[in-house]
Amino acid sequence: MKNIKKVLAVVLALVMVFGLAACGSGGNTTPANNDSGNTAPAEPKTVEEKIAAAEKMTEAELIEAAKKELEENKDLTFNADSLTSGVKKVAAAFEKKYEWAAGRIVYNSRKGSEYQPVLDAAAKADQYVADFVMIQDAAFLKFNMLDAGFLLSYTPSGDEFKFNAGTTDPQVGVTFNKIFLWNNTKVGKDQLQNVWQLTGVDGFSLKGLHNASVQSPLSEDINMNFFIMMTSPDAVNRLTAAYKSYFGKDYEADAAYKNIGYKFVADFTKNIAYWHKSDTSEVKELINYADDGRIVFAGLAKLKDYMGLESKPSVDDLTGAGWNADVEGFSGFVYNMWVLIPKTAKLPYTACLFIRYLLSEEGFQAGWGGQYGYYSANVNNKPIEGDQPLESWVKNCLVEDVDYIGSAYSDAQKFIKQQLGQ
Amino acid sequence: MKTKQKSSGNRLKAYFSKPANVISVIFFIILIAAVVLPLFTLLLGSVTVNGSQEAMYVGGGVKNGDLTSHHWWELLFSKEYDYAKTVFWRPLGQSALMALYACAIAVIFGGVVAWFITRSDLPFKKFISTVFVFPYIMPSWAMAMFWENFFKNTQINAGMGILQSVTGICVPESLVYGFVPCAWALGLHYAPFAYILIGGILRNMDANLEEAATVLKASRFKILRRVTLPIVLPALISTVLLVFSSSISSFTVPFFLNKSSITSGNNFVSISVQMRSLVNSGFTKGQGYVVAIVLMVFSIVILTLNNRVTGKRKSFTTVTGKSGQVSLVKLGKARAVIAIILVIIVAFFAIMPLVSFATESLCEISGDWSTFTLKYWLSTEPFEGSAKGDTIGILRSTILWKAMGRSVLLSLCVAFAAGTFGLLIGYAVSKKRGSRLASAVSNMAFFPYLIPSMSFGAVYLALSYTDGFKWLNGTYLLLFIVGAIKFMPFASRTGTSAMMQLSGEIEEAAVMMDVPWSKRMLRVLFPIQKSSFISGYLLPFISCMREMSLFVLLIPTYTALATTVLQEYSRTGLTQSANAINLLIIVVVLVIQFVVNKLTGASIDKGVGGN
């Protein structure tokens, strides 16, 4: 009986824990400031105010403020959450440059779809999640983070920084592009010239292609956004012109499709020969696709995985003709990754300095220098020699437009899923 | 009045004097808190607007948090672009069929091997038994990857696979990608599970029962149908329940084995892939919850079937405490042939994937031995441009070893908690069989298995941001709690099956000798069914060691666990390192299983009778 009592006591203690869990689950609206474990430091200024102040500081003043902040909070580490490993390299370089921050910067790898629930939960509870976040997915950013006022922008100033309109609020860190890549050894560099070739139908001079490999929009959010953008007014204009060029006649509206973009999505989806599971792995496999010149839709940045292998063809073999940056219609998809500060950050000055460094030439080189497919929001930072400038990609590709995606999502994703589910 | 109060007090005292009642009540309360909460959250999410993105999708001026039936209507009935049919009904039907095929493969393959190991004089039992559980230790996608690597061929433009390079044979695309390979990969992955559960029962079955039937001149088939099958039926249904639930909601296998073009006819979009797509999009989260609930309903139907079998006293006591014997069926001339076939099949599906992990980790280019390198195992120089030094050879990486240590520790703690909970629940359910409380506890203990891992993690993530529980945020204690609850079903099913087999006379004899309950459990009941109970500890351990989705939202950093480091390497293109870690995890599990075997004399395969 004594033993039963002991077991009973232990189990009752567990019941209390879980019981409390059940009782407490309903309320998640209490502000963060009351919690002793995760509170922001008891500063008179809010994070918003500190960011505003930082924007007015000189670099030296900001460095001083960040240094003071870290010294006053010796028990804290600066948490940088990002889905790109470039930030890890930036963090290492940052620690090297600012020795007083050495050992205090922690990089956390956070994949988009797995990180969004974490940000959502932190935003709802107004809780600390990190000091710096780098995320993609414009729709999530706008509707869940910016509208809720949870993620804030810091834009550095000075001669060394120059930003295009529309890239500072929210602050873009790096822009990416996904394009059509192939091994040109046998098929040649001119394989893909008009986007309608990807529907598999022959044009009057060019032949249809039947070897596209794409990651399914069902598992890759960015690709879903790309497919949705194919139905946008901008894509309609591009596709209509490319149609005329490819087929030698004007597009005649088809009642089965809302616009030419829908028709392209349907024809393109049916003609995709392979649904690869990882852009990284598929680009690595390009070496094996010499015979059929498989056209892989993937980030241009993924070339680093292909070219990183010593036994593969040299950079020149591929960069000379592995893709066409000027495909009639569109060459690919351009989307952003934003660098932002949660309003619950504990080290906002350090976050501002970190963003300033990331956007500087030195920071960009540390994170993404020498690689194709990375374009800094600071236009003073040029892409690698041999790559096109971002303006050129923007001109030749579909660009992620959060307003269009938000308004068209319901209809377009249903249509896309219908095509994928056939 | 006083007499009445005294009498009800006495009744209460009498009620709680029975350990089974105390356990039932306590676990009823625990499970209400730990299981009903996520269930309620899922249900609520399926009828409310989850965020402003979803509000925009639903339209009609609804706001975040508003109640809506839109998710259900849209997913189940929308005819716009055949939405309901394409996104829900067709994938659901195909996935259910795939899960049934996987069940059949797992039960037949696992059951047959279990029978040969426990009831026949087959040679090489130890080898077959030890190796047979390997596929279950691996993540399910490992089997999918191996399937593809083996069967892919140049005729379908998928590159040369092992079969083609060795024999020149090119199998049709429908055997490489799509529905059929998914069912096989899942069936083979879960076959060891069937082997463990069914084998545990067969091993403990007194052969006198079958011999009595033989004496009564029953035919072999009749004995199988009327004696053996009814005895293993609870384990069989438990297996079907677990395999079906896992298979229908499996994401990775259909994800890996669906590369064919839509026009090929082999394109297979499973309901789990659709669910992941819906849940991951901020616009359609609620619809994802609807799919999760429907999948649970499927499993509940099987669970109800299971209860009818075990609840209405159709299970059979096979461990009586009286002398029993196991006489082995003599296979005669077929003995050697069957043994060779089994050894080849088992070795093929269990060892070849490990070999493939090893080779993948040793070549810069997959399958190209001219690019052989030990860099991904031994390099002390950071590669992939890492300045933080965590992408060095995995055997030299302190980050990985620390992560591995945390994984092992977490899995041991989870296994201990889940296993003990399962054992206690099994005891209570068997003692209170047929009562509503026991039935409720038994069912609730199984529910965590039915909730998709990611959703389960998401509920506890939200909890850790709630007042009163913020101290749990980002802690390993949270991972422990979530793991212990999520993996409890394994232990509760094995615990219940094992306890059901025990005759009440055994404990009654101890009661009459005034042996305290704890001693009865530890000295009498546990030793008798040790092999089954140890399985109840080992299964959560193995599952926890290779778990990723459950913990991914809750970990403070990717370096927290071995599987999250693996995921990070895989994501950043370091597939060689990812393969090496995968192999290392399997080796660590095998080593721990070996140590458990040496210390306790029990192991998963020995429980079945490998020795």
Coordinates of N, CA, C and O in Angstrom, one line a residue, chain A residues 3-4 8 11 14-15 18-22 24-25 27 30-31 35 38 88-89 92 95 105 107-111 113-114 116-118 121-122 125 127-129 139-140 143-144 218-219 258 262 269-270 272-275 277 280 284 294 305 309 311-312 406 409-411 413-415 417-422, chain B residues 19 22 26 29-30 33-34 37 52-53 56-57 74 80-83 86-87 90 157 255-256 258-263 267 269 273-274 277-278 280-281 283-284 364-365 371 384-385 387-388 390 421 454 461 463 465-467 469-470 481 485 517-518 552-553 555-558 567-568 571-573 575-576:
Chain A
N3 N 3.7 1.5 -1.3 CA 4.3 1.8 -2.6 C 3.2 2.4 -3.6 O 3.5 3.2 -4.4
I4 N 2.0 1.9 -3.4 CA 0.9 2.5 -4.2 C 0.8 4.0 -3.9 O 0.7 4.8 -4.8
L8 N 1.2 6.9 -6.5 CA 0.1 7.8 -6.6 C 0.6 9.3 -6.5 O 0.1 10.1 -7.3
V11 N 2.3 10.2 -9.7 CA 1.4 10.4 -10.8 C 0.5 11.6 -10.6 O 0.2 12.4 -11.6
L14 N 2.2 14.6 -11.8 CA 2.1 14.7 -13.2 C 0.8 15.3 -13.7 O 0.6 16.1 -14.6
V15 N -0.3 14.8 -13.0 CA -1.6 15.2 -13.3 C -1.7 16.7 -13.1 O -2.3 17.4 -13.9
F18 N -0.1 18.4 -16.1 CA -1.0 18.4 -17.3 C -2.3 19.1 -17.1 O -2.8 19.7 -18.0
G19 N -2.8 19.0 -15.9 CA -4.0 19.7 -15.6 C -3.9 21.2 -15.8 O -4.7 21.9 -16.4
L20 N -2.8 21.7 -15.3 CA -2.5 23.1 -15.5 C -2.4 23.5 -17.0 O -2.8 24.5 -17.5
A21 N -1.8 22.5 -17.7 CA -1.6 22.7 -19.1 C -3.0 22.9 -19.8 O -3.2 23.8 -20.6
A22 N -3.9 22.1 -19.4 CA -5.2 22.2 -20.0 C -5.9 23.5 -19.6 O -6.5 24.1 -20.4
G24 N -4.5 26.3 -18.7 CA -3.8 27.5 -19.2 C -3.9 27.7 -20.7 O -3.5 28.8 -21.1
S25 N -4.3 26.7 -21.4 CA -4.2 26.8 -22.8 C -5.1 27.9 -23.5 O -4.8 28.3 -24.6
G27 N -5.8 31.0 -22.5 CA -5.4 32.4 -22.5 C -4.0 32.6 -23.0 O -3.0 32.1 -22.5
T30 N -1.8 37.6 -22.7 CA -1.1 38.4 -21.8 C 0.2 39.0 -22.4 O 0.9 38.2 -23.0
P31 N 0.5 40.2 -22.3 CA 1.7 40.8 -22.9 C 2.9 40.1 -22.3 O 3.0 39.6 -21.2
D35 N 6.4 38.4 -18.1 CA 7.0 37.1 -17.9 C 8.5 37.3 -17.6 O 9.2 38.0 -18.2
N38 N 11.2 35.4 -20.3 CA 11.4 35.9 -21.7 C 11.2 37.4 -21.9 O 10.8 37.8 -23.0
K88 N 24.6 32.5 -41.5 CA 25.6 31.9 -40.6 C 27.0 32.4 -40.9 O 27.7 32.7 -40.0
K89 N 27.2 32.6 -42.2 CA 28.6 33.1 -42.6 C 28.7 34.6 -42.2 O 29.7 35.1 -41.8
A92 N 29.4 34.8 -38.6 CA 30.8 34.6 -38.2 C 31.7 35.8 -38.6 O 32.6 36.1 -37.8
E95 N 31.2 38.6 -36.0 CA 31.9 38.4 -34.8 C 33.4 38.6 -34.9 O 34.0 39.1 -34.0
I105 N 26.8 35.7 -30.8 CA 25.8 35.6 -31.9 C 25.5 34.1 -32.2 O 26.4 33.3 -32.4
Y107 N 23.3 31.6 -34.6 CA 22.6 31.4 -35.9 C 21.6 30.2 -35.7 O 22.0 29.2 -35.3
N108 N 20.3 30.4 -36.0 CA 19.4 29.4 -36.0 C 18.8 29.1 -37.4 O 18.2 30.0 -37.9
S109 N 19.0 27.9 -37.9 CA 18.4 27.6 -39.2 C 16.9 27.3 -39.1 O 16.5 26.5 -38.3
R110 N 16.2 28.1 -39.8 CA 14.7 28.0 -39.7 C 14.1 27.9 -41.1 O 14.0 28.9 -41.8
K111 N 13.6 26.7 -41.4 CA 12.9 26.6 -42.7 C 11.5 27.2 -42.7 O 10.8 27.2 -41.7
S113 N 8.3 27.0 -43.8 CA 7.0 26.4 -43.4 C 7.1 25.9 -42.0 O 6.0 25.8 -41.3
E114 N 8.3 25.6 -41.5 CA 8.4 25.2 -40.1 C 8.6 26.4 -39.1 O 8.3 26.2 -37.9
Q116 N 7.2 29.5 -39.7 CA 6.0 30.4 -39.7 C 5.1 30.1 -38.5 O 4.6 31.1 -37.9
P117 N 4.8 28.8 -38.1 CA 4.0 28.7 -36.9 C 4.7 29.2 -35.6 O 4.0 29.7 -34.7
V118 N 6.0 29.2 -35.6 CA 6.7 29.7 -34.4 C 6.6 31.2 -34.4 O 6.2 31.8 -33.3
A121 N 3.0 32.0 -33.4 CA 2.7 31.9 -31.9 C 3.3 33.0 -31.1 O 2.7 33.5 -30.2
A122 N 4.6 33.4 -31.5 CA 5.2 34.5 -30.8 C 4.5 35.8 -31.0 O 4.4 36.6 -30.0
A125 N 1.3 35.8 -28.9 CA 1.6 36.0 -27.5 C 2.4 37.2 -27.2 O 2.7 37.5 -26.0
Q127 N 5.6 37.6 -27.7 CA 6.7 37.0 -27.0 C 8.0 37.1 -27.8 O 8.0 37.2 -29.0
Y128 N 9.1 37.0 -27.0 CA 10.4 37.0 -27.7 C 10.5 35.7 -28.5 O 10.1 34.6 -28.1
V129 N 11.1 35.9 -29.7 CA 11.4 34.7 -30.6 C 12.8 34.7 -31.1 O 13.5 33.7 -31.1
A139 N 3.3 36.8 -48.8 CA 1.9 36.8 -48.3 C 1.9 36.6 -46.7 O 1.2 37.3 -46.0
F140 N 2.7 35.7 -46.3 CA 2.8 35.4 -44.8 C 3.3 36.7 -44.2 O 2.8 37.1 -43.1
F143 N 0.4 39.6 -44.4 CA -0.8 39.4 -43.6 C -0.6 39.0 -42.2 O -1.4 39.4 -41.3
N144 N 0.4 38.3 -41.9 CA 0.6 37.7 -40.5 C 1.5 38.5 -39.7 O 1.4 38.6 -38.5
L218 N 2.9 21.8 -54.5 CA 2.2 21.3 -53.3 C 3.2 21.2 -52.1 O 2.9 21.2 -51.0
S219 N 4.5 21.0 -52.5 CA 5.5 20.9 -51.4 C 6.5 22.1 -51.4 O 7.2 22.2 -50.4
K258 N -9.5 31.2 -67.7 CA -9.9 32.6 -67.4 C -9.0 33.6 -68.2 O -9.5 34.7 -68.6
Y262 N -3.8 31.0 -67.3 CA -4.4 29.8 -66.8 C -4.1 28.7 -67.8 O -3.8 27.5 -67.5
T269 N 1.9 22.4 -66.8 CA 1.8 21.3 -65.8 C 1.7 19.9 -66.4 O 2.4 19.0 -65.9
K270 N 0.9 19.8 -67.4 CA 0.7 18.5 -68.1 C 2.0 18.0 -68.7 O 2.3 16.8 -68.8
I272 N 5.1 18.7 -67.7 CA 6.3 18.5 -66.8 C 6.6 17.0 -66.7 O 5.8 16.2 -66.4
A273 N 7.9 16.7 -67.1 CA 8.2 15.3 -67.1 C 8.6 14.7 -65.8 O 8.5 13.5 -65.6
Y274 N 9.2 15.5 -64.9 CA 9.7 15.0 -63.6 C 9.3 16.0 -62.5 O 9.4 17.2 -62.7
W275 N 8.9 15.4 -61.4 CA 8.7 16.3 -60.2 C 9.8 16.0 -59.2 O 9.7 15.0 -58.5
K277 N 12.3 16.4 -56.0 CA 12.0 16.6 -54.6 C 12.9 17.7 -53.9 O 12.5 18.1 -52.8
T280 N 18.2 21.5 -54.7 CA 19.6 21.3 -54.4 C 20.1 20.0 -55.0 O 21.1 20.0 -55.8
K284 N 22.5 19.3 -58.5 CA 23.7 18.5 -58.4 C 23.7 17.4 -59.4 O 24.7 17.1 -60.0
R294 N 18.0 17.8 -69.5 CA 16.8 18.1 -68.6 C 16.8 19.5 -68.2 O 17.8 20.0 -67.7
D305 N 26.0 24.4 -55.4 CA 26.1 23.0 -55.0 C 26.7 22.2 -56.2 O 27.4 21.2 -56.0
L309 N 31.5 20.8 -56.6 CA 32.1 19.5 -56.8 C 33.3 19.6 -57.7 O 33.2 20.0 -58.8
S311 N 35.0 17.4 -59.3 CA 35.1 16.6 -60.4 C 34.1 17.0 -61.5 O 34.0 16.4 -62.6
K312 N 33.3 18.0 -61.3 CA 32.3 18.5 -62.2 C 32.9 19.4 -63.3 O 34.0 19.9 -63.1
G406 N -2.4 37.5 -52.9 CA -3.5 37.6 -51.9 C -4.8 37.6 -52.5 O -5.7 36.9 -52.0
Y409 N -5.3 34.1 -54.8 CA -4.9 32.8 -54.3 C -6.1 31.8 -54.3 O -5.9 30.6 -54.8
S410 N -7.2 32.2 -53.9 CA -8.4 31.2 -53.8 C -8.7 30.6 -55.1 O -8.7 29.4 -55.2
D411 N -8.8 31.4 -56.1 CA -9.2 30.8 -57.4 C -8.0 30.1 -58.1 O -8.1 29.0 -58.6
Q413 N -5.1 28.9 -56.9 CA -4.6 27.6 -56.3 C -5.5 26.4 -56.5 O -5.1 25.3 -56.7
K414 N -6.8 26.7 -56.6 CA -7.7 25.6 -56.9 C -7.5 25.1 -58.3 O -7.5 23.9 -58.6
F415 N -7.3 26.1 -59.2 CA -7.0 25.7 -60.6 C -5.7 24.9 -60.7 O -5.7 23.8 -61.4
K417 N -4.2 23.2 -58.4 CA -4.3 21.9 -57.7 C -5.1 20.9 -58.6 O -4.9 19.7 -58.6
Q418 N -6.1 21.5 -59.3 CA -6.8 20.6 -60.3 C -5.9 20.1 -61.3 O -5.9 18.9 -61.6
Q419 N -5.0 20.9 -61.8 CA -4.1 20.4 -62.9 C -3.1 19.4 -62.3 O -2.8 18.4 -62.9
L420 N -2.7 19.6 -61.0 CA -1.7 18.7 -60.4 C -2.3 17.4 -60.0 O -1.6 16.4 -59.9
G421 N -3.6 17.4 -59.8 CA -4.3 16.2 -59.2 C -4.9 15.3 -60.3 O -5.5 14.3 -60.0
Q422 N -4.6 15.7 -61.6 CA -5.3 14.9 -62.6 C -4.6 13.5 -62.8 O -3.4 13.4 -62.6
Chain B
P19 N -5.5 -1.0 -7.2 CA -4.6 -0.2 -8.1 C -5.1 0.1 -9.5 O -4.9 1.2 -10.0
V22 N -7.2 3.2 -9.4 CA -6.4 4.4 -9.2 C -5.7 4.8 -10.5 O -5.8 5.9 -10.9
I26 N -6.3 8.2 -12.7 CA -5.2 9.1 -12.9 C -4.9 9.3 -14.4 O -4.8 10.5 -14.8
I29 N -7.4 11.5 -16.2 CA -7.3 12.9 -16.0 C -6.1 13.4 -16.8 O -6.1 14.4 -17.5
I30 N -4.9 12.6 -16.8 CA -3.7 13.0 -17.5 C -4.1 13.1 -19.0 O -3.7 14.1 -19.7
A33 N -6.1 16.0 -20.2 CA -5.3 17.3 -20.4 C -4.4 17.2 -21.5 O -4.2 18.2 -22.3
A34 N -3.7 16.1 -21.7 CA -2.6 16.0 -22.7 C -3.1 15.6 -24.1 O -2.4 16.0 -25.0
L37 N -6.7 18.3 -25.3 CA -6.3 19.6 -25.7 C -5.9 19.7 -27.2 O -6.5 20.6 -27.9
S52 N -5.2 36.3 -40.7 CA -5.8 37.2 -41.7 C -5.6 36.7 -43.2 O -6.4 37.0 -44.0
Q53 N -4.6 35.8 -43.4 CA -4.4 35.3 -44.7 C -5.7 34.4 -45.1 O -6.2 34.5 -46.1
M56 N -8.8 36.4 -45.8 CA -8.8 36.9 -47.1 C -9.3 35.7 -48.1 O -10.1 36.0 -49.0
Y57 N -8.9 34.5 -47.8 CA -9.2 33.4 -48.7 C -10.7 33.1 -48.5 O -11.4 32.9 -49.5
E74 N -15.8 23.7 -48.3 CA -14.8 23.9 -49.4 C -14.1 22.6 -49.8 O -14.1 22.2 -50.9
E80 N -15.9 23.9 -57.7 CA -15.1 24.8 -58.5 C -13.7 24.2 -58.8 O -13.0 23.8 -57.9
Y81 N -13.5 24.0 -60.1 CA -12.3 23.3 -60.6 C -12.2 21.9 -60.0 O -11.1 21.4 -59.7
D82 N -13.3 21.3 -59.7 CA -13.3 19.9 -59.1 C -12.5 19.9 -57.8 O -11.8 18.9 -57.5
Y83 N -12.5 21.0 -57.1 CA -11.6 21.2 -55.9 C -11.7 20.0 -54.9 O -10.7 19.4 -54.5
T86 N -10.5 16.7 -56.4 CA -9.0 16.7 -56.7 C -8.2 16.7 -55.4 O -7.2 16.0 -55.3
V87 N -8.6 17.6 -54.5 CA -7.7 17.8 -53.3 C -8.1 16.9 -52.2 O -7.2 16.6 -51.4
R90 N -10.4 12.1 -54.1 CA -9.5 11.2 -54.8 C -8.3 10.8 -54.0 O -7.9 9.6 -53.9
N157 N 14.1 7.4 -68.0 CA 15.0 8.6 -67.8 C 15.2 9.0 -66.4 O 15.2 10.1 -66.0
F255 N 5.9 11.4 -50.9 CA 6.7 12.6 -51.4 C 7.9 12.2 -52.2 O 8.1 12.7 -53.3
F256 N 8.6 11.2 -51.8 CA 9.8 10.7 -52.5 C 9.5 9.9 -53.7 O 10.2 10.0 -54.7
N258 N 7.0 10.0 -55.9 CA 6.1 10.5 -56.8 C 6.8 11.5 -57.8 O 6.7 12.7 -57.6
K259 N 7.4 11.0 -58.7 CA 8.2 11.9 -59.6 C 7.7 11.8 -61.1 O 8.1 12.5 -61.9
S260 N 6.8 10.9 -61.3 CA 6.3 10.7 -62.7 C 5.5 11.9 -63.2 O 4.8 12.6 -62.4
S261 N 5.5 12.1 -64.5 CA 4.7 13.1 -65.1 C 3.2 12.8 -64.9 O 2.8 11.7 -64.7
I262 N 2.4 13.9 -64.9 CA 0.9 13.7 -64.7 C 0.3 12.8 -65.8 O -0.6 12.0 -65.5
T263 N 0.8 12.9 -67.0 CA 0.2 12.2 -68.1 C 0.7 10.7 -68.1 O 0.1 9.9 -68.9
N267 N 1.3 9.2 -61.6 CA 1.4 10.3 -60.6 C 0.4 10.0 -59.5 O -0.8 9.8 -59.8
V269 N -0.8 11.6 -56.0 CA -0.7 12.7 -54.9 C -1.5 12.2 -53.7 O -2.8 12.0 -53.8
V273 N 0.2 14.5 -48.6 CA 0.9 15.6 -49.4 C -0.1 16.8 -49.5 O 0.3 17.9 -49.3
Q274 N -1.3 16.5 -49.8 CA -2.3 17.6 -49.9 C -2.5 18.2 -48.5 O -2.6 19.5 -48.4
S277 N 0.4 20.5 -47.8 CA 0.3 21.7 -48.6 C -0.7 22.7 -48.1 O -0.5 23.9 -48.0
L278 N -1.9 22.1 -47.6 CA -2.9 23.0 -47.1 C -2.5 23.6 -45.7 O -2.7 24.8 -45.5
N280 N 0.6 24.1 -44.6 CA 1.7 25.0 -44.7 C 1.3 26.4 -45.3 O 2.1 27.4 -45.1
S281 N 0.2 26.4 -46.0 CA -0.2 27.7 -46.6 C -1.0 28.5 -45.6 O -2.0 27.9 -45.0
F283 N -3.2 30.5 -46.2 CA -4.5 30.7 -46.7 C -5.5 29.5 -46.4 O -6.7 29.7 -46.4
T284 N -4.9 28.3 -46.2 CA -5.8 27.1 -46.1 C -5.5 26.2 -44.9 O -5.7 25.0 -45.0
E364 N 31.5 11.7 -53.7 CA 31.1 13.1 -54.0 C 29.9 13.0 -54.9 O 29.0 13.8 -54.8
I365 N 30.0 12.2 -55.9 CA 28.9 12.0 -56.9 C 28.3 10.6 -56.6 O 29.0 9.6 -56.6
T371 N 35.0 9.2 -57.3 CA 34.9 10.4 -56.4 C 34.9 10.0 -54.9 O 34.4 10.8 -54.1
E384 N 31.9 23.5 -47.3 CA 30.7 24.3 -47.5 C 30.8 25.7 -47.0 O 29.9 26.4 -46.6
G385 N 32.1 26.2 -46.9 CA 32.3 27.5 -46.6 C 31.9 27.9 -45.2 O 31.7 29.1 -44.9
A387 N 32.2 29.0 -41.5 CA 33.2 29.6 -40.6 C 32.9 29.2 -39.2 O 33.7 29.4 -38.3
K388 N 31.7 28.7 -38.9 CA 31.4 28.3 -37.6 C 31.9 26.9 -37.2 O 31.8 26.4 -36.1
D390 N 30.8 23.9 -38.1 CA 29.9 22.7 -37.7 C 29.7 21.8 -38.9 O 29.1 20.8 -38.9
F421 N 4.1 4.4 -18.7 CA 2.7 4.7 -18.8 C 1.9 3.6 -19.5 O 0.8 3.3 -19.1
M454 N 3.3 17.1 -36.9 CA 3.5 18.5 -37.0 C 2.4 19.3 -36.2 O 2.7 20.2 -35.5
L461 N 3.6 23.9 -29.1 CA 4.3 25.2 -29.3 C 3.5 26.4 -28.8 O 3.9 27.2 -28.1
L463 N 1.1 26.2 -26.6 CA 1.0 26.1 -25.2 C 2.2 26.8 -24.5 O 2.1 27.5 -23.5
Y465 N 3.8 29.2 -25.4 CA 3.8 30.7 -25.4 C 2.6 31.2 -24.6 O 2.3 32.4 -24.7
T466 N 2.0 30.3 -23.8 CA 0.9 30.7 -23.0 C 1.3 31.0 -21.6 O 2.2 30.3 -21.1
D467 N 0.7 32.0 -21.0 CA 1.0 32.4 -19.6 C 1.0 31.1 -18.7 O 0.0 30.3 -18.7
F469 N 3.1 28.7 -18.8 CA 3.9 27.7 -19.4 C 5.0 28.2 -20.2 O 5.7 27.4 -20.9
K470 N 5.3 29.5 -20.1 CA 6.3 30.1 -20.9 C 7.7 29.5 -20.5 O 8.6 29.5 -21.3
I481 N 8.0 16.0 -22.7 CA 6.6 15.8 -22.5 C 5.9 15.4 -23.8 O 5.1 14.5 -23.8
I485 N 4.1 11.7 -24.6 CA 2.7 11.5 -24.9 C 2.5 11.0 -26.3 O 1.7 10.0 -26.6
W517 N 1.3 -4.5 -4.3 CA 1.1 -4.3 -5.8 C 2.3 -4.0 -6.6 O 2.6 -4.6 -7.6
S518 N 3.2 -3.1 -6.0 CA 4.4 -2.8 -6.7 C 5.3 -4.0 -6.9 O 5.9 -4.2 -8.0
V552 N 10.4 19.5 -34.6 CA 11.0 20.6 -35.4 C 10.5 22.0 -35.0 O 11.3 23.0 -35.1
L553 N 9.3 22.1 -34.6 CA 8.8 23.4 -34.2 C 9.2 23.8 -32.8 O 9.1 25.0 -32.4
I555 N 12.2 22.8 -31.1 CA 13.6 22.9 -30.7 C 14.1 24.3 -30.7 O 13.7 25.1 -31.5
P556 N 15.1 24.6 -29.8 CA 15.6 25.9 -29.7 C 16.5 26.3 -30.9 O 16.5 27.4 -31.4
T557 N 17.2 25.3 -31.4 CA 18.1 25.5 -32.6 C 18.3 24.2 -33.3 O 18.1 23.1 -32.7
Y558 N 18.7 24.2 -34.6 CA 18.8 23.0 -35.4 C 19.9 22.1 -34.8 O 19.9 20.9 -35.2
Q567 N 18.6 17.0 -40.9 CA 17.6 17.7 -41.8 C 18.3 19.0 -42.3 O 18.2 19.3 -43.5
E568 N 19.1 19.7 -41.5 CA 19.8 20.9 -41.9 C 20.8 20.6 -43.0 O 20.9 21.3 -44.0
R571 N 19.1 19.8 -46.2 CA 18.5 21.0 -46.8 C 19.5 21.8 -47.5 O 19.3 22.4 -48.5
T572 N 20.7 21.8 -46.9 CA 21.8 22.7 -47.5 C 22.6 21.9 -48.5 O 23.7 22.4 -48.8
G573 N 22.2 20.8 -48.9 CA 22.9 20.1 -50.0 C 24.0 19.2 -49.6 O 24.6 18.6 -50.4
T575 N 24.2 16.1 -48.7 CA 23.5 14.8 -48.7 C 24.5 13.7 -48.1 O 24.0 12.8 -47.5
Q576 N 25.7 13.9 -48.4 CA 26.7 12.8 -47.9 C 26.7 12.8 -46.4 O 26.6 11.8 -45.8

